[in-house]
PDB file of C-alpha atoms in Angstrom:
ATOM      1  CA  UNK U  27     -14.473   6.537  24.934  1.00 57.00           C
ATOM      2  CA  UNK U  28     -13.528   7.233  28.554  1.00 66.00           C
ATOM      3  CA  UNK U  29     -12.653  10.810  29.427  1.00 75.00           C
ATOM      4  CA  UNK U  30      -9.146   9.964  30.644  1.00 82.00           C
ATOM      5  CA  UNK U  31      -8.336   8.003  27.476  1.00 80.00           C
ATOM      6  CA  UNK U  32      -9.601  10.868  25.324  1.00 83.00           C
ATOM      7  CA  UNK U  33      -7.593  13.375  27.339  1.00 89.00           C
ATOM      8  CA  UNK U  34      -4.417  11.329  26.824  1.00 90.00           C
ATOM      9  CA  UNK U  35      -5.073  11.081  23.106  1.00 90.00           C
ATOM     10  CA  UNK U  36      -5.690  14.819  22.721  1.00 91.00           C
ATOM     11  CA  UNK U  37      -2.577  15.571  24.747  1.00 94.00           C
ATOM     12  CA  UNK U  38      -0.444  13.283  22.566  1.00 94.00           C
ATOM     13  CA  UNK U  39      -1.897  14.873  19.431  1.00 93.00           C
ATOM     14  CA  UNK U  40      -1.032  18.321  20.805  1.00 96.00           C
ATOM     15  CA  UNK U  41       2.523  17.156  21.478  1.00 96.00           C
ATOM     16  CA  UNK U  42       2.673  15.822  17.923  1.00 95.00           C
ATOM     17  CA  UNK U  43       1.715  19.205  16.490  1.00 96.00           C
ATOM     18  CA  UNK U  44       4.404  20.874  18.584  1.00 96.00           C
ATOM     19  CA  UNK U  45       6.974  18.241  17.557  1.00 95.00           C
ATOM     20  CA  UNK U  46       6.295  19.058  13.920  1.00 95.00           C
ATOM     21  CA  UNK U  47       6.847  22.758  14.631  1.00 95.00           C
ATOM     22  CA  UNK U  48      10.241  21.976  16.154  1.00 94.00           C
ATOM     23  CA  UNK U  49      11.273  20.052  13.037  1.00 93.00           C
ATOM     24  CA  UNK U  50      10.179  22.862  10.740  1.00 92.00           C
ATOM     25  CA  UNK U  51      11.859  25.499  12.896  1.00 92.00           C
ATOM     26  CA  UNK U  52      15.138  23.584  12.935  1.00 91.00           C
ATOM     27  CA  UNK U  53      15.103  23.494   9.132  1.00 88.00           C
ATOM     28  CA  UNK U  54      14.076  27.123   8.651  1.00 89.00           C
ATOM     29  CA  UNK U  55      16.609  28.435  11.168  1.00 88.00           C
ATOM     30  CA  UNK U  56      19.318  25.962  10.048  1.00 86.00           C
ATOM     31  CA  UNK U  57      19.557  24.372  13.502  1.00 83.00           C
ATOM     32  CA  UNK U  58      20.798  21.174  11.907  1.00 84.00           C
ATOM     33  CA  UNK U  59      22.410  19.816  15.055  1.00 88.00           C
ATOM     34  CA  UNK U  60      18.974  19.384  16.630  1.00 88.00           C
ATOM     35  CA  UNK U  61      17.232  18.265  13.424  1.00 89.00           C
ATOM     36  CA  UNK U  62      17.734  14.455  13.782  1.00 89.00           C
ATOM     37  CA  UNK U  63      16.579  14.528  17.410  1.00 92.00           C
ATOM     38  CA  UNK U  64      13.424  16.512  16.597  1.00 92.00           C
ATOM     39  CA  UNK U  65      12.627  14.292  13.622  1.00 91.00           C
ATOM     40  CA  UNK U  66      12.968  11.153  15.737  1.00 90.00           C
ATOM     41  CA  UNK U  67      10.743  12.662  18.427  1.00 93.00           C
ATOM     42  CA  UNK U  68       8.131  13.484  15.787  1.00 94.00           C
ATOM     43  CA  UNK U  69       8.263   9.969  14.379  1.00 90.00           C
ATOM     44  CA  UNK U  70       7.844   8.328  17.791  1.00 89.00           C
ATOM     45  CA  UNK U  71       4.896  10.454  18.873  1.00 93.00           C
ATOM     46  CA  UNK U  72       3.265  10.103  15.450  1.00 90.00           C
ATOM     47  CA  UNK U  73       3.314   6.322  15.752  1.00 85.00           C
ATOM     48  CA  UNK U  74       1.851   6.523  19.247  1.00 86.00           C
ATOM     49  CA  UNK U  75      -0.956   8.824  18.129  1.00 88.00           C
ATOM     50  CA  UNK U  76      -1.764   6.687  15.097  1.00 81.00           C
ATOM     51  CA  UNK U  77      -1.797   3.550  17.241  1.00 77.00           C
ATOM     52  CA  UNK U  78      -4.190   5.107  19.747  1.00 79.00           C
ATOM     53  CA  UNK U  79      -6.408   6.579  17.023  1.00 79.00           C
ATOM     54  CA  UNK U  80      -6.449   3.184  15.345  1.00 68.00           C
ATOM     55  CA  UNK U  81      -8.257   1.674  18.311  1.00 66.00           C
ATOM     56  CA  UNK U  82     -11.326   3.814  17.624  1.00 69.00           C
ATOM     57  CA  UNK U  83     -13.257   3.907  14.396  1.00 62.00           C
ATOM     58  CA  UNK U  84     -15.414   6.682  15.847  1.00 66.00           C
ATOM     59  CA  UNK U  85     -14.654   9.364  18.411  1.00 78.00           C
ATOM     60  CA  UNK U  86     -17.771  11.345  19.259  1.00 71.00           C
ATOM     61  CA  UNK U  87     -19.151  13.666  21.889  1.00 80.00           C
ATOM     62  CA  UNK U  88     -16.024  15.835  22.052  1.00 83.00           C
ATOM     63  CA  UNK U  89     -15.632  19.596  22.089  1.00 87.00           C
ATOM     64  CA  UNK U  90     -14.575  21.589  19.048  1.00 86.00           C
ATOM     65  CA  UNK U  91     -11.005  22.153  20.238  1.00 91.00           C
ATOM     66  CA  UNK U  92     -10.365  18.428  20.749  1.00 88.00           C
ATOM     67  CA  UNK U  93     -11.992  17.706  17.413  1.00 88.00           C
ATOM     68  CA  UNK U  94      -9.720  20.124  15.542  1.00 89.00           C
ATOM     69  CA  UNK U  95      -6.586  18.787  17.274  1.00 91.00           C
ATOM     70  CA  UNK U  96      -7.409  15.174  16.423  1.00 90.00           C
ATOM     71  CA  UNK U  97      -8.341  16.036  12.843  1.00 87.00           C
ATOM     72  CA  UNK U  98      -5.021  17.832  12.448  1.00 90.00           C
ATOM     73  CA  UNK U  99      -3.166  14.816  13.825  1.00 90.00           C
ATOM     74  CA  UNK U 100      -4.653  12.626  11.061  1.00 86.00           C
ATOM     75  CA  UNK U 101      -3.471  14.908   8.258  1.00 87.00           C
ATOM     76  CA  UNK U 102       0.055  14.992   6.891  1.00 89.00           C
ATOM     77  CA  UNK U 103       2.586  17.301   8.487  1.00 93.00           C
ATOM     78  CA  UNK U 104       5.614  18.964   6.874  1.00 93.00           C
ATOM     79  CA  UNK U 105       7.686  16.503   8.909  1.00 92.00           C
ATOM     80  CA  UNK U 106       5.944  13.617   7.159  1.00 89.00           C
ATOM     81  CA  UNK U 107       7.102  14.921   3.800  1.00 88.00           C
ATOM     82  CA  UNK U 108      10.645  15.272   5.108  1.00 86.00           C
ATOM     83  CA  UNK U 109      10.596  11.679   6.352  1.00 84.00           C
ATOM     84  CA  UNK U 110       9.273  10.437   3.018  1.00 81.00           C
ATOM     85  CA  UNK U 111      11.964  12.284   1.110  1.00 80.00           C
ATOM     86  CA  UNK U 112      14.726  11.010   3.389  1.00 78.00           C
ATOM     87  CA  UNK U 113      13.377   7.470   3.134  1.00 70.00           C
ATOM     88  CA  UNK U 114      13.588   7.603  -0.666  1.00 68.00           C
ATOM     89  CA  UNK U 115      17.184   8.811  -0.504  1.00 58.00           C
ATOM     90  CA  UNK U 116      18.395   6.035   1.805  1.00 53.00           C
ATOM     91  CA  UNK U 117      19.348   2.639   0.432  1.00 49.00           C
ATOM     92  CA  UNK U 118      18.782   0.634   3.614  1.00 45.00           C
ATOM     93  CA  UNK U 119      15.335  -0.205   4.933  1.00 40.00           C
ATOM     94  CA  UNK U 120      16.005   0.782   8.514  1.00 42.00           C
ATOM     95  CA  UNK U 121      14.568   4.264   8.853  1.00 45.00           C
ATOM     96  CA  UNK U 122      11.946   6.354  10.552  1.00 49.00           C
ATOM     97  CA  UNK U 123       8.736   4.797   9.232  1.00 51.00           C
ATOM     98  CA  UNK U 124      10.064   1.265   8.866  1.00 56.00           C
ATOM     99  CA  UNK U 125       8.727  -0.546  11.935  1.00 57.00           C
ATOM    100  CA  UNK U 126      10.934  -2.975  13.770  1.00 61.00           C
ATOM    101  CA  UNK U 127       9.742  -6.496  14.576  1.00 64.00           C
ATOM    102  CA  UNK U 128       9.239  -5.481  18.203  1.00 68.00           C
ATOM    103  CA  UNK U 129       7.165  -2.437  17.207  1.00 62.00           C
ATOM    104  CA  UNK U 130       5.019  -4.498  14.866  1.00 62.00           C
ATOM    105  CA  UNK U 131       4.476  -7.072  17.620  1.00 64.00           C
ATOM    106  CA  UNK U 132       3.491  -4.328  20.076  1.00 64.00           C
ATOM    107  CA  UNK U 133       1.122  -2.659  17.615  1.00 60.00           C
ATOM    108  CA  UNK U 134      -0.381  -5.996  16.641  1.00 61.00           C
ATOM    109  CA  UNK U 135      -0.978  -6.807  20.277  1.00 61.00           C
ATOM    110  CA  UNK U 136      -2.600  -3.432  20.898  1.00 61.00           C
ATOM    111  CA  UNK U 137      -4.689  -3.146  17.735  1.00 56.00           C
ATOM    112  CA  UNK U 138      -5.486  -6.741  16.741  1.00 61.00           C
ATOM    113  CA  UNK U 139      -5.164  -9.129  19.647  1.00 61.00           C
ATOM    114  CA  UNK U 140      -6.944  -6.722  21.964  1.00 62.00           C
ATOM    115  CA  UNK U 141     -10.236  -7.735  20.327  1.00 61.00           C
ATOM    116  CA  UNK U 142      -9.579 -11.007  18.482  1.00 67.00           C
ATOM    117  CA  UNK U 143      -7.135 -13.890  18.640  1.00 71.00           C
ATOM    118  CA  UNK U 144      -6.016 -16.507  16.147  1.00 70.00           C
ATOM    119  CA  UNK U 145      -8.088 -19.028  18.115  1.00 69.00           C
ATOM    120  CA  UNK U 146     -11.272 -17.010  17.592  1.00 80.00           C
ATOM    121  CA  UNK U 147     -10.505 -16.528  13.902  1.00 72.00           C
ATOM    122  CA  UNK U 148     -10.006 -20.254  13.275  1.00 74.00           C
ATOM    123  CA  UNK U 149     -13.021 -21.177  15.396  1.00 77.00           C
ATOM    124  CA  UNK U 150     -15.339 -18.865  13.475  1.00 81.00           C
ATOM    125  CA  UNK U 151     -14.014 -19.552   9.977  1.00 79.00           C
ATOM    126  CA  UNK U 152     -14.759 -23.245  10.542  1.00 74.00           C
ATOM    127  CA  UNK U 153     -18.387 -22.413  11.283  1.00 82.00           C
ATOM    128  CA  UNK U 154     -19.030 -21.297   7.711  1.00 83.00           C
ATOM    129  CA  UNK U 155     -19.421 -23.799   4.911  1.00 74.00           C
ATOM    130  CA  UNK U 156     -17.626 -23.436   1.598  1.00 74.00           C
ATOM    131  CA  UNK U 157     -19.348 -23.485  -1.769  1.00 77.00           C
ATOM    132  CA  UNK U 158     -18.818 -26.767  -3.638  1.00 76.00           C
ATOM    133  CA  UNK U 159     -19.856 -26.427  -7.281  1.00 78.00           C
ATOM    134  CA  UNK U 160     -19.432 -28.181 -10.601  1.00 77.00           C
ATOM    135  CA  UNK U 161     -20.149 -24.985 -12.472  1.00 81.00           C
ATOM    136  CA  UNK U 162     -17.390 -22.419 -12.879  1.00 84.00           C
ATOM    137  CA  UNK U 163     -18.319 -19.115 -11.258  1.00 88.00           C
ATOM    138  CA  UNK U 164     -16.921 -15.602 -11.825  1.00 88.00           C
ATOM    139  CA  UNK U 165     -13.742 -14.691  -9.958  1.00 88.00           C
ATOM    140  CA  UNK U 166     -15.575 -11.761  -8.371  1.00 91.00           C
ATOM    141  CA  UNK U 167     -18.171 -14.075  -6.812  1.00 91.00           C
ATOM    142  CA  UNK U 168     -15.414 -16.246  -5.360  1.00 89.00           C
ATOM    143  CA  UNK U 169     -13.839 -13.116  -3.886  1.00 91.00           C
ATOM    144  CA  UNK U 170     -17.143 -11.989  -2.362  1.00 92.00           C
ATOM    145  CA  UNK U 171     -17.626 -15.353  -0.640  1.00 91.00           C
ATOM    146  CA  UNK U 172     -14.106 -15.280   0.780  1.00 90.00           C
ATOM    147  CA  UNK U 173     -14.566 -11.718   2.005  1.00 93.00           C
ATOM    148  CA  UNK U 174     -17.877 -12.568   3.679  1.00 93.00           C
ATOM    149  CA  UNK U 175     -16.327 -15.543   5.487  1.00 91.00           C
ATOM    150  CA  UNK U 176     -13.393 -13.407   6.610  1.00 90.00           C
ATOM    151  CA  UNK U 177     -15.716 -10.636   7.768  1.00 93.00           C
ATOM    152  CA  UNK U 178     -17.466 -13.150  10.007  1.00 93.00           C
ATOM    153  CA  UNK U 179     -14.189 -14.577  11.314  1.00 90.00           C
ATOM    154  CA  UNK U 180     -13.006 -11.031  12.090  1.00 90.00           C
ATOM    155  CA  UNK U 181     -16.321 -10.268  13.849  1.00 90.00           C
ATOM    156  CA  UNK U 182     -17.428  -7.626  11.332  1.00 93.00           C
ATOM    157  CA  UNK U 183     -21.018  -8.809  11.566  1.00 95.00           C
ATOM    158  CA  UNK U 184     -22.836  -5.986   9.797  1.00 96.00           C
ATOM    159  CA  UNK U 185     -20.381  -6.235   6.904  1.00 96.00           C
ATOM    160  CA  UNK U 186     -21.237  -9.938   6.628  1.00 96.00           C
ATOM    161  CA  UNK U 187     -24.852  -9.155   5.810  1.00 96.00           C
ATOM    162  CA  UNK U 188     -23.897  -6.500   3.275  1.00 95.00           C
ATOM    163  CA  UNK U 189     -21.605  -9.017   1.558  1.00 95.00           C
ATOM    164  CA  UNK U 190     -24.417 -11.593   1.553  1.00 96.00           C
ATOM    165  CA  UNK U 191     -26.547  -9.257  -0.545  1.00 95.00           C
ATOM    166  CA  UNK U 192     -23.642  -8.795  -2.940  1.00 94.00           C
ATOM    167  CA  UNK U 193     -23.143 -12.561  -3.167  1.00 94.00           C
ATOM    168  CA  UNK U 194     -26.810 -13.116  -4.026  1.00 96.00           C
ATOM    169  CA  UNK U 195     -26.765 -10.367  -6.655  1.00 94.00           C
ATOM    170  CA  UNK U 196     -23.589 -11.685  -8.252  1.00 93.00           C
ATOM    171  CA  UNK U 197     -24.838 -15.278  -8.279  1.00 94.00           C
ATOM    172  CA  UNK U 198     -28.238 -14.375  -9.744  1.00 94.00           C
ATOM    173  CA  UNK U 199     -26.630 -12.177 -12.383  1.00 92.00           C
ATOM    174  CA  UNK U 200     -24.145 -14.903 -13.325  1.00 92.00           C
ATOM    175  CA  UNK U 201     -26.915 -17.482 -13.688  1.00 93.00           C
ATOM    176  CA  UNK U 202     -28.983 -15.097 -15.798  1.00 91.00           C
ATOM    177  CA  UNK U 203     -25.991 -14.579 -18.073  1.00 88.00           C
ATOM    178  CA  UNK U 204     -25.348 -18.330 -18.275  1.00 88.00           C
ATOM    179  CA  UNK U 205     -28.957 -18.846 -19.333  1.00 86.00           C
ATOM    180  CA  UNK U 206     -28.811 -16.055 -21.899  1.00 82.00           C
ATOM    181  CA  UNK U 207     -31.372 -13.762 -20.327  1.00 80.00           C
ATOM    182  CA  UNK U 208     -29.305 -10.666 -21.117  1.00 70.00           C
ATOM    183  CA  UNK U 209     -29.027 -11.487 -24.820  1.00 59.00           C
ATOM    184  CA  UNK U 210     -31.142  -9.173 -26.971  1.00 47.00           C
ATOM    185  CA  UNK U 211     -32.602 -11.783 -29.297  1.00 45.00           C
ATOM    186  CA  UNK U 212     -34.846 -14.856 -29.245  1.00 46.00           C
ATOM    187  CA  UNK U 213     -38.449 -15.293 -28.246  1.00 48.00           C
ATOM    188  CA  UNK U 214     -37.629 -17.000 -24.945  1.00 50.00           C
ATOM    189  CA  UNK U 215     -35.269 -14.305 -23.718  1.00 47.00           C
ATOM    190  CA  UNK U 216     -36.513 -12.599 -20.550  1.00 51.00           C
ATOM    191  CA  UNK U 217     -36.164  -8.829 -20.337  1.00 56.00           C
ATOM    192  CA  UNK U 218     -34.254  -8.238 -17.110  1.00 58.00           C
ATOM    193  CA  UNK U 219     -32.806  -5.186 -15.453  1.00 66.00           C
ATOM    194  CA  UNK U 220     -29.477  -6.455 -14.070  1.00 59.00           C
ATOM    195  CA  UNK U 221     -29.679  -3.854 -11.283  1.00 72.00           C
ATOM    196  CA  UNK U 222     -33.031  -5.102  -9.916  1.00 87.00           C
ATOM    197  CA  UNK U 223     -32.503  -8.139  -7.711  1.00 91.00           C
ATOM    198  CA  UNK U 224     -36.141  -9.233  -7.677  1.00 91.00           C
ATOM    199  CA  UNK U 225     -36.109  -9.578 -11.473  1.00 89.00           C
ATOM    200  CA  UNK U 226     -32.802 -11.431 -11.418  1.00 92.00           C
ATOM    201  CA  UNK U 227     -33.813 -13.981  -8.804  1.00 94.00           C
ATOM    202  CA  UNK U 228     -37.272 -14.484 -10.332  1.00 93.00           C
ATOM    203  CA  UNK U 229     -35.619 -15.440 -13.611  1.00 91.00           C
ATOM    204  CA  UNK U 230     -33.481 -18.217 -12.141  1.00 93.00           C
ATOM    205  CA  UNK U 231     -35.694 -19.811  -9.472  1.00 94.00           C
ATOM    206  CA  UNK U 232     -39.225 -20.061  -8.153  1.00 94.00           C
ATOM    207  CA  UNK U 233     -41.098 -21.152  -5.054  1.00 96.00           C
ATOM    208  CA  UNK U 234     -39.379 -21.764  -1.720  1.00 97.00           C
ATOM    209  CA  UNK U 235     -35.865 -21.146  -3.039  1.00 97.00           C
ATOM    210  CA  UNK U 236     -36.843 -17.744  -4.390  1.00 96.00           C
ATOM    211  CA  UNK U 237     -38.583 -16.852  -1.117  1.00 97.00           C
ATOM    212  CA  UNK U 238     -35.438 -17.747   0.852  1.00 97.00           C
ATOM    213  CA  UNK U 239     -33.284 -15.564  -1.390  1.00 97.00           C
ATOM    214  CA  UNK U 240     -35.716 -12.650  -1.231  1.00 96.00           C
ATOM    215  CA  UNK U 241     -35.916 -12.883   2.576  1.00 97.00           C
ATOM    216  CA  UNK U 242     -32.133 -12.689   2.913  1.00 97.00           C
ATOM    217  CA  UNK U 243     -31.828  -9.825   0.457  1.00 95.00           C
ATOM    218  CA  UNK U 244     -34.679  -7.675   1.716  1.00 95.00           C
ATOM    219  CA  UNK U 245     -35.809  -8.723   5.228  1.00 95.00           C
ATOM    220  CA  UNK U 246     -32.376  -9.571   6.609  1.00 96.00           C
ATOM    221  CA  UNK U 247     -30.197  -7.309   4.497  1.00 94.00           C
ATOM    222  CA  UNK U 248     -31.988  -4.031   3.915  1.00 93.00           C
ATOM    223  CA  UNK U 249     -32.290  -2.884   7.567  1.00 94.00           C
ATOM    224  CA  UNK U 250     -28.547  -3.409   8.071  1.00 94.00           C
ATOM    225  CA  UNK U 251     -27.376  -1.997   4.741  1.00 91.00           C
ATOM    226  CA  UNK U 252     -29.548   1.099   5.124  1.00 92.00           C
ATOM    227  CA  UNK U 253     -28.466   1.757   8.697  1.00 92.00           C
ATOM    228  CA  UNK U 254     -31.695   0.892  10.507  1.00 94.00           C
ATOM    229  CA  UNK U 255     -30.232  -1.847  12.711  1.00 93.00           C
ATOM    230  CA  UNK U 256     -27.097  -3.820  13.491  1.00 93.00           C
ATOM    231  CA  UNK U 257     -26.787  -7.540  14.131  1.00 93.00           C
ATOM    232  CA  UNK U 258     -24.889  -9.864  16.438  1.00 95.00           C
ATOM    233  CA  UNK U 259     -22.677 -12.856  15.695  1.00 94.00           C
ATOM    234  CA  UNK U 260     -25.477 -15.426  15.757  1.00 95.00           C
ATOM    235  CA  UNK U 261     -27.610 -13.448  13.327  1.00 96.00           C
ATOM    236  CA  UNK U 262     -24.669 -12.850  10.993  1.00 96.00           C
ATOM    237  CA  UNK U 263     -23.808 -16.552  10.993  1.00 95.00           C
ATOM    238  CA  UNK U 264     -27.406 -17.502  10.253  1.00 96.00           C
ATOM    239  CA  UNK U 265     -27.625 -15.090   7.310  1.00 96.00           C
ATOM    240  CA  UNK U 266     -24.248 -16.148   5.904  1.00 95.00           C
ATOM    241  CA  UNK U 267     -25.008 -19.854   6.165  1.00 93.00           C
ATOM    242  CA  UNK U 268     -28.411 -19.363   4.600  1.00 96.00           C
ATOM    243  CA  UNK U 269     -26.925 -17.266   1.792  1.00 95.00           C
ATOM    244  CA  UNK U 270     -24.333 -19.894   0.905  1.00 92.00           C
ATOM    245  CA  UNK U 271     -26.980 -22.635   1.081  1.00 91.00           C
ATOM    246  CA  UNK U 272     -29.208 -20.671  -1.305  1.00 95.00           C
ATOM    247  CA  UNK U 273     -26.335 -20.054  -3.726  1.00 92.00           C
ATOM    248  CA  UNK U 274     -25.399 -23.742  -3.543  1.00 88.00           C
ATOM    249  CA  UNK U 275     -28.969 -24.698  -4.453  1.00 92.00           C
ATOM    250  CA  UNK U 276     -29.204 -22.084  -7.199  1.00 94.00           C
ATOM    251  CA  UNK U 277     -26.160 -23.504  -8.963  1.00 91.00           C
ATOM    252  CA  UNK U 278     -27.279 -27.092  -8.344  1.00 88.00           C
ATOM    253  CA  UNK U 279     -30.606 -26.195  -9.950  1.00 91.00           C
ATOM    254  CA  UNK U 280     -28.778 -24.646 -12.895  1.00 89.00           C
ATOM    255  CA  UNK U 281     -26.598 -27.761 -13.268  1.00 85.00           C
ATOM    256  CA  UNK U 282     -29.683 -29.996 -13.230  1.00 86.00           C
ATOM    257  CA  UNK U 283     -31.417 -27.856 -15.858  1.00 85.00           C
ATOM    258  CA  UNK U 284     -28.308 -27.844 -18.024  1.00 81.00           C
ATOM    259  CA  UNK U 285     -28.152 -31.636 -17.846  1.00 82.00           C
ATOM    260  CA  UNK U 286     -31.812 -31.940 -18.885  1.00 78.00           C
ATOM    261  CA  UNK U 287     -31.219 -29.658 -21.855  1.00 75.00           C
ATOM    262  CA  UNK U 288     -28.138 -31.633 -22.826  1.00 73.00           C
ATOM    263  CA  UNK U 289     -30.047 -34.905 -22.625  1.00 70.00           C
ATOM    264  CA  UNK U 290     -32.877 -33.467 -24.715  1.00 69.00           C
ATOM    265  CA  UNK U 291     -30.429 -32.356 -27.395  1.00 72.00           C
ATOM    266  CA  UNK U 292     -28.842 -35.800 -27.327  1.00 68.00           C
ATOM    267  CA  UNK U 293     -32.180 -37.494 -27.789  1.00 68.00           C
ATOM    268  CA  UNK U 294     -33.101 -35.242 -30.684  1.00 67.00           C
ATOM    269  CA  UNK U 295     -29.817 -35.866 -32.468  1.00 67.00           C
ATOM    270  CA  UNK U 296     -30.259 -39.609 -31.972  1.00 58.00           C
TER     271      UNK U 296
END
């Protein structure tokens, strides 16, 4: 963060703290004529501070005084509680913390379109294939796939890889459950720890497919998940595509095995 931007942010946060004091003082000393003006001033500066803070997920390398001021600005003030109480008492929706269309457009422009546009989102979401399966999969796995695709479209590349590990775990666990490997009876039941990915994936596939899954989970995923490295867009896209291809093949393999078993049962009954 540039020094001048940081200085502006700290100054606004300092003004916010003082604006809250004015609101509190007007209530304590019954200066009700000035109360609406002070509350409006607090609301306006609070939105500006939150907007500027929202641009930065991390603010580092600052002195202790600036740190304490910015931390205070993120916590609730007495004025916040007053605004919340007044909002509950009013029947209309037009009040201090209800943003107007113009304010939402301005904030969206500052916080969202400053780093991504609808064009970039559509372009990137089209780069990622969807899963096409005959087998029904758990709702959670569907959610994980959607979140991973959205993470890529929103340029959250490290999160993509983390979600890919979750997708592989969920898929392997689902396939183990479908094949009865978690059932505590039968001679052919494999003893599996559902928290150990290597055991899960070994139970549902072998050979090249297993090696691909293991590479994604450990070689690609572990360094990112454990904070040893970060990745760029091309790497994230490669890992996500490969993950969805592996999951597609895992379920196709399961479908083929299920068909063989069904045919065998049909032949026996005949």
